[in-house]
Amino acid sequence: MSSDDKMHSGRDEYQRDGENIRQNMYDVLDTSTTNNDQGNSHDLEGAKDKKKLFDVLVKNKDITKSAGQIKADRDAARKAGEKSDKLRILLVIYDNGSYMTWFPQGLGYIAAVLQQDGHEIELYNQDIHHYPDEHLQHFLDSRPKYDALCISVIGGYWQFQRLVGLSEAIERSNNRPTMYCIGGYGPTPEPEYFLQKTKADVCVMGEGEDTTRELFRALQRGESYQNITGLAYRDGNNVTINPARELIPADQLENLDRIPMPAYDIFPMEYY
């Protein structure tokens, strides 16, 4: 078997490309050549011609909601609830170290919930650009300070490495966001360990939509987190783990409007 025929893992690709990315990442962040979205989100204009976003058949109804209708409904809800004290929130999609790609379903739902409450959402796509973890530090330093930053990871050693590496970059930043939030079924079983290891401020445990909504309302109002179920939070070296949040009741599972559809419109769906 020739070397060209050998299988390469995503980890090989990550390590192989790491040095080249490091050499170029300062150019990426050069404000003279970079628009606000470079290295961050994506260009949706080109994507419009490539995709027909997920017409959603609404169960037990005689109508079909197109992606455009879903986006229009969300925009209307966002305008209706928009406040002058809206938060700027960065969602970080980590590099999964693989040639395969997965849509970050959890963060898609979280983005939609936060948009409903009128917050401004931005994406940092490490998964697309394969930036080294330290790139996030320079990204944060090159932009106005975010009110919050969120990362959601699944369980696994690779994912844990990425979470720790990204967390170290966040801590080194001169513009560390006011609140650093982690979640997903990686941290959920051991929130205290993950909070101590990452220096994150809060950990959302289990289903995150309702918990996240309450968390960011408390952040806006400067309120305590002690009564938010499904949340663990850190105060220095002390970690408080609140009671778990109950699952969505079975009698509400058929209600497709209980939580919004994922915010597909802000993600680069042509990539996923």
Coordinates of C-alpha atoms in Angstrom, one line a residue:
M1 CA 0.0 0.0 0.0
S2 CA 1.4 3.4 -1.0
S3 CA 1.5 6.3 1.4
D4 CA -1.2 7.9 -0.7
D5 CA -3.5 5.0 0.0
K6 CA -3.1 5.1 3.8
M7 CA -6.0 6.4 5.8
H8 CA -5.5 9.7 7.6
S9 CA -7.4 10.7 10.7
G10 CA -8.7 14.1 11.4
R11 CA -6.2 14.3 14.2
D12 CA -3.4 13.9 11.6
E13 CA -4.8 16.6 9.6
Y14 CA -5.2 18.9 12.6
Q15 CA -1.6 18.4 13.6
R16 CA -0.2 18.6 10.1
D17 CA -2.0 21.9 9.3
G18 CA -1.5 23.4 12.7
E19 CA 1.8 25.2 12.0
N20 CA 0.6 26.6 8.7
I21 CA -2.5 28.0 10.4
R22 CA -0.5 29.5 13.1
Q23 CA 1.7 31.3 10.5
N24 CA -1.4 32.8 8.9
M25 CA -3.7 33.5 11.7
Y26 CA -2.4 37.0 12.4
D27 CA -3.1 37.8 8.8
V28 CA -6.6 36.5 9.2
L29 CA -7.1 38.9 12.2
D30 CA -5.5 41.9 10.4
T31 CA -8.2 44.5 10.6
S32 CA -6.9 46.1 7.4
T33 CA -7.8 43.0 5.4
T34 CA -10.6 41.4 7.5
N35 CA -14.3 42.2 7.7
N36 CA -16.2 41.6 10.8
D37 CA -17.2 38.0 9.9
Q38 CA -13.9 36.7 8.5
G39 CA -12.7 33.7 10.4
N40 CA -15.9 33.8 12.3
S41 CA -19.2 33.0 10.6
H42 CA -19.8 32.7 6.9
D43 CA -21.2 34.3 3.8
L44 CA -24.9 33.4 3.6
E45 CA -25.4 35.2 0.3
G46 CA -23.7 32.5 -1.7
A47 CA -25.4 29.8 0.3
K48 CA -28.9 31.1 -0.7
D49 CA -28.4 29.7 -4.2
K50 CA -27.1 26.3 -2.9
K51 CA -29.7 25.3 -0.4
K52 CA -33.4 25.0 0.2
L53 CA -33.5 25.0 3.9
F54 CA -35.5 22.2 5.4
D55 CA -39.2 22.8 4.7
V56 CA -40.6 21.7 8.0
L57 CA -43.8 19.7 8.0
V58 CA -45.7 20.8 11.1
K59 CA -47.2 17.7 12.6
N60 CA -51.0 17.5 12.8
K61 CA -51.4 20.7 10.8
D62 CA -52.2 21.1 7.1
I63 CA -49.5 23.7 6.4
T64 CA -45.8 23.5 5.6
K65 CA -43.5 26.1 7.0
S66 CA -40.6 27.0 4.7
A67 CA -37.2 28.0 5.9
G68 CA -38.0 31.6 4.9
Q69 CA -41.2 31.5 7.0
I70 CA -39.4 30.2 10.0
K71 CA -36.8 32.9 9.7
A72 CA -39.4 35.6 9.3
D73 CA -41.3 34.3 12.3
R74 CA -38.1 34.3 14.4
D75 CA -37.2 37.8 13.2
A76 CA -40.6 39.1 14.2
A77 CA -40.5 37.5 17.6
R78 CA -37.0 38.9 18.1
K79 CA -38.1 42.4 17.2
A80 CA -41.1 42.1 19.5
G81 CA -38.9 41.1 22.4
E82 CA -35.9 43.3 21.6
K83 CA -34.5 45.3 24.5
S84 CA -31.8 47.9 24.7
D85 CA -29.8 45.8 27.1
K86 CA -29.5 42.8 24.7
L87 CA -26.4 40.7 25.2
R88 CA -23.7 39.9 22.6
I89 CA -23.1 36.2 22.8
L90 CA -20.4 34.2 21.0
L91 CA -21.1 30.5 20.3
V92 CA -17.9 28.5 19.7
I93 CA -18.2 25.3 17.5
Y94 CA -15.1 23.2 18.3
D95 CA -13.1 21.3 15.8
N96 CA -14.2 17.6 16.0
G97 CA -10.9 16.4 14.4
S98 CA -12.5 14.5 11.6
Y99 CA -13.2 14.7 7.9
M100 CA -16.9 14.2 8.7
T101 CA -19.0 17.2 9.7
W102 CA -21.9 17.4 12.1
F103 CA -24.4 20.2 12.5
P104 CA -24.1 21.4 16.1
Q105 CA -27.7 20.6 17.0
G106 CA -27.5 21.7 20.6
L107 CA -26.0 25.1 19.9
G108 CA -28.5 25.5 17.0
Y109 CA -31.4 25.2 19.5
I110 CA -29.6 27.5 22.1
A111 CA -29.1 30.1 19.4
A112 CA -32.8 30.1 18.5
V113 CA -33.8 30.5 22.1
L114 CA -31.4 33.3 22.7
Q115 CA -32.5 35.1 19.5
Q116 CA -36.1 34.8 20.7
D117 CA -35.1 36.8 23.7
G118 CA -33.5 39.5 21.5
H119 CA -29.9 38.7 22.0
E120 CA -27.2 39.2 19.3
I121 CA -25.6 35.9 18.4
E122 CA -22.2 35.4 16.6
L123 CA -20.4 32.2 15.7
Y124 CA -16.8 31.1 15.9
N125 CA -16.3 28.1 13.6
Q126 CA -13.2 26.3 14.6
D127 CA -14.8 23.2 13.0
I128 CA -14.7 24.7 9.5
H129 CA -11.3 26.5 9.6
H130 CA -9.4 24.1 11.8
Y131 CA -7.8 26.9 13.8
P132 CA -5.5 25.9 16.6
D133 CA -7.0 26.5 20.0
E134 CA -4.9 29.6 20.7
H135 CA -6.5 31.4 17.7
L136 CA -9.6 32.0 19.8
Q137 CA -7.5 34.2 22.2
H138 CA -6.5 36.5 19.4
F139 CA -10.0 36.5 17.9
L140 CA -11.4 37.7 21.3
D141 CA -8.6 40.3 21.7
S142 CA -9.4 41.7 18.2
R143 CA -13.1 42.4 18.9
P144 CA -15.2 44.3 21.5
K145 CA -15.8 42.3 24.6
Y146 CA -18.6 39.7 24.5
D147 CA -21.1 39.5 27.3
A148 CA -21.0 35.7 27.1
L149 CA -19.3 32.8 25.3
C150 CA -20.8 29.3 25.1
I151 CA -19.3 26.0 24.2
S152 CA -21.1 22.6 24.0
V153 CA -19.2 19.4 23.8
I154 CA -20.0 15.7 23.7
G155 CA -18.1 13.1 25.7
G156 CA -14.7 11.9 24.5
Y157 CA -11.0 12.5 25.0
W158 CA -10.6 14.5 21.8
Q159 CA -13.5 16.7 22.8
F160 CA -12.1 17.2 26.3
Q161 CA -8.8 18.2 24.8
R162 CA -10.4 20.8 22.6
L163 CA -12.5 22.1 25.5
V164 CA -9.5 22.5 27.7
G165 CA -7.4 24.1 24.9
L166 CA -10.1 26.6 24.0
S167 CA -10.7 27.4 27.7
E168 CA -7.1 28.2 28.2
A169 CA -7.3 30.6 25.2
I170 CA -10.3 32.3 26.7
E171 CA -8.6 32.7 30.1
R172 CA -5.5 34.3 28.4
S173 CA -7.6 36.8 26.5
N174 CA -7.5 40.4 27.5
N175 CA -11.2 40.5 26.5
R176 CA -12.5 37.4 28.4
P177 CA -16.3 37.5 28.1
T178 CA -18.2 38.4 31.2
M179 CA -19.6 34.9 31.4
Y180 CA -18.1 31.7 30.0
C181 CA -20.7 28.9 29.8
I182 CA -20.1 25.2 29.0
G183 CA -22.7 22.5 28.3
G184 CA -23.5 19.3 26.5
Y185 CA -23.5 15.7 27.7
G186 CA -19.7 15.8 28.1
P187 CA -19.7 18.1 31.2
T188 CA -23.2 17.2 32.5
P189 CA -22.3 14.1 34.6
E190 CA -19.3 15.9 36.3
P191 CA -20.0 19.6 36.3
E192 CA -17.7 20.4 39.2
Y193 CA -14.7 18.8 37.6
F194 CA -15.4 20.5 34.3
L195 CA -15.9 23.9 35.9
Q196 CA -12.6 23.6 37.8
K197 CA -10.7 22.3 34.8
T198 CA -12.0 24.9 32.3
K199 CA -12.4 27.9 34.7
A200 CA -15.8 28.4 33.1
D201 CA -18.4 30.3 35.1
V202 CA -21.4 28.1 34.6
C203 CA -22.3 24.7 33.3
V204 CA -25.7 23.9 31.8
M205 CA -26.7 20.3 32.6
G206 CA -29.0 18.3 30.5
E207 CA -31.6 19.8 28.2
G208 CA -30.4 23.4 27.8
E209 CA -33.2 25.4 26.2
D210 CA -35.2 26.4 29.3
T211 CA -32.1 26.6 31.6
T212 CA -30.2 28.8 29.1
R213 CA -33.2 31.2 28.8
E214 CA -33.4 31.6 32.6
L215 CA -29.6 31.9 32.9
F216 CA -29.3 34.8 30.4
R217 CA -32.3 36.6 31.9
A218 CA -30.6 36.4 35.3
L219 CA -27.3 37.7 33.7
Q220 CA -29.2 40.6 32.2
R221 CA -30.8 41.5 35.5
G222 CA -27.8 40.9 37.7
E223 CA -29.7 38.2 39.6
S224 CA -28.4 35.1 41.5
Y225 CA -28.2 31.8 39.7
Q226 CA -29.2 29.8 42.9
N227 CA -32.8 29.1 41.8
I228 CA -32.1 28.0 38.2
T229 CA -32.5 24.3 38.0
G230 CA -30.2 22.4 35.6
L231 CA -27.3 24.7 36.4
A232 CA -23.9 24.5 38.1
Y233 CA -21.8 27.6 38.7
R234 CA -18.5 28.5 40.1
D235 CA -17.5 31.3 42.6
G236 CA -13.8 31.2 42.8
N237 CA -12.9 27.6 43.8
N238 CA -16.3 26.9 45.1
V239 CA -18.8 25.2 42.9
T240 CA -22.6 25.1 43.5
I241 CA -24.6 22.4 41.7
N242 CA -28.3 23.2 41.6
P243 CA -31.0 20.5 41.4
A244 CA -31.4 18.9 38.0
R245 CA -34.1 20.2 35.7
E246 CA -36.9 17.9 34.9
L247 CA -37.1 16.6 31.3
I248 CA -39.7 18.1 29.0
P249 CA -43.0 16.5 30.1
A250 CA -44.2 13.6 27.9
D251 CA -47.6 15.4 27.3
Q252 CA -45.7 18.3 25.7
L253 CA -43.5 16.3 23.4
E254 CA -46.0 16.6 20.6
N255 CA -46.0 20.4 20.8
L256 CA -43.5 21.3 18.2
D257 CA -43.8 25.0 19.1
R258 CA -42.7 24.6 22.7
I259 CA -39.1 25.4 21.7
P260 CA -38.1 27.1 18.4
M261 CA -36.5 25.3 15.5
P262 CA -32.7 25.5 15.4
A263 CA -31.4 28.8 14.1
Y264 CA -30.3 27.2 10.8
D265 CA -30.3 30.7 9.1
I266 CA -27.2 31.8 11.0
F267 CA -25.2 28.6 10.4
P268 CA -23.2 27.8 7.3
M269 CA -25.6 25.0 6.2
E270 CA -23.8 24.6 2.8
Y271 CA -20.9 23.2 4.9
Y272 CA -22.9 20.9 7.1

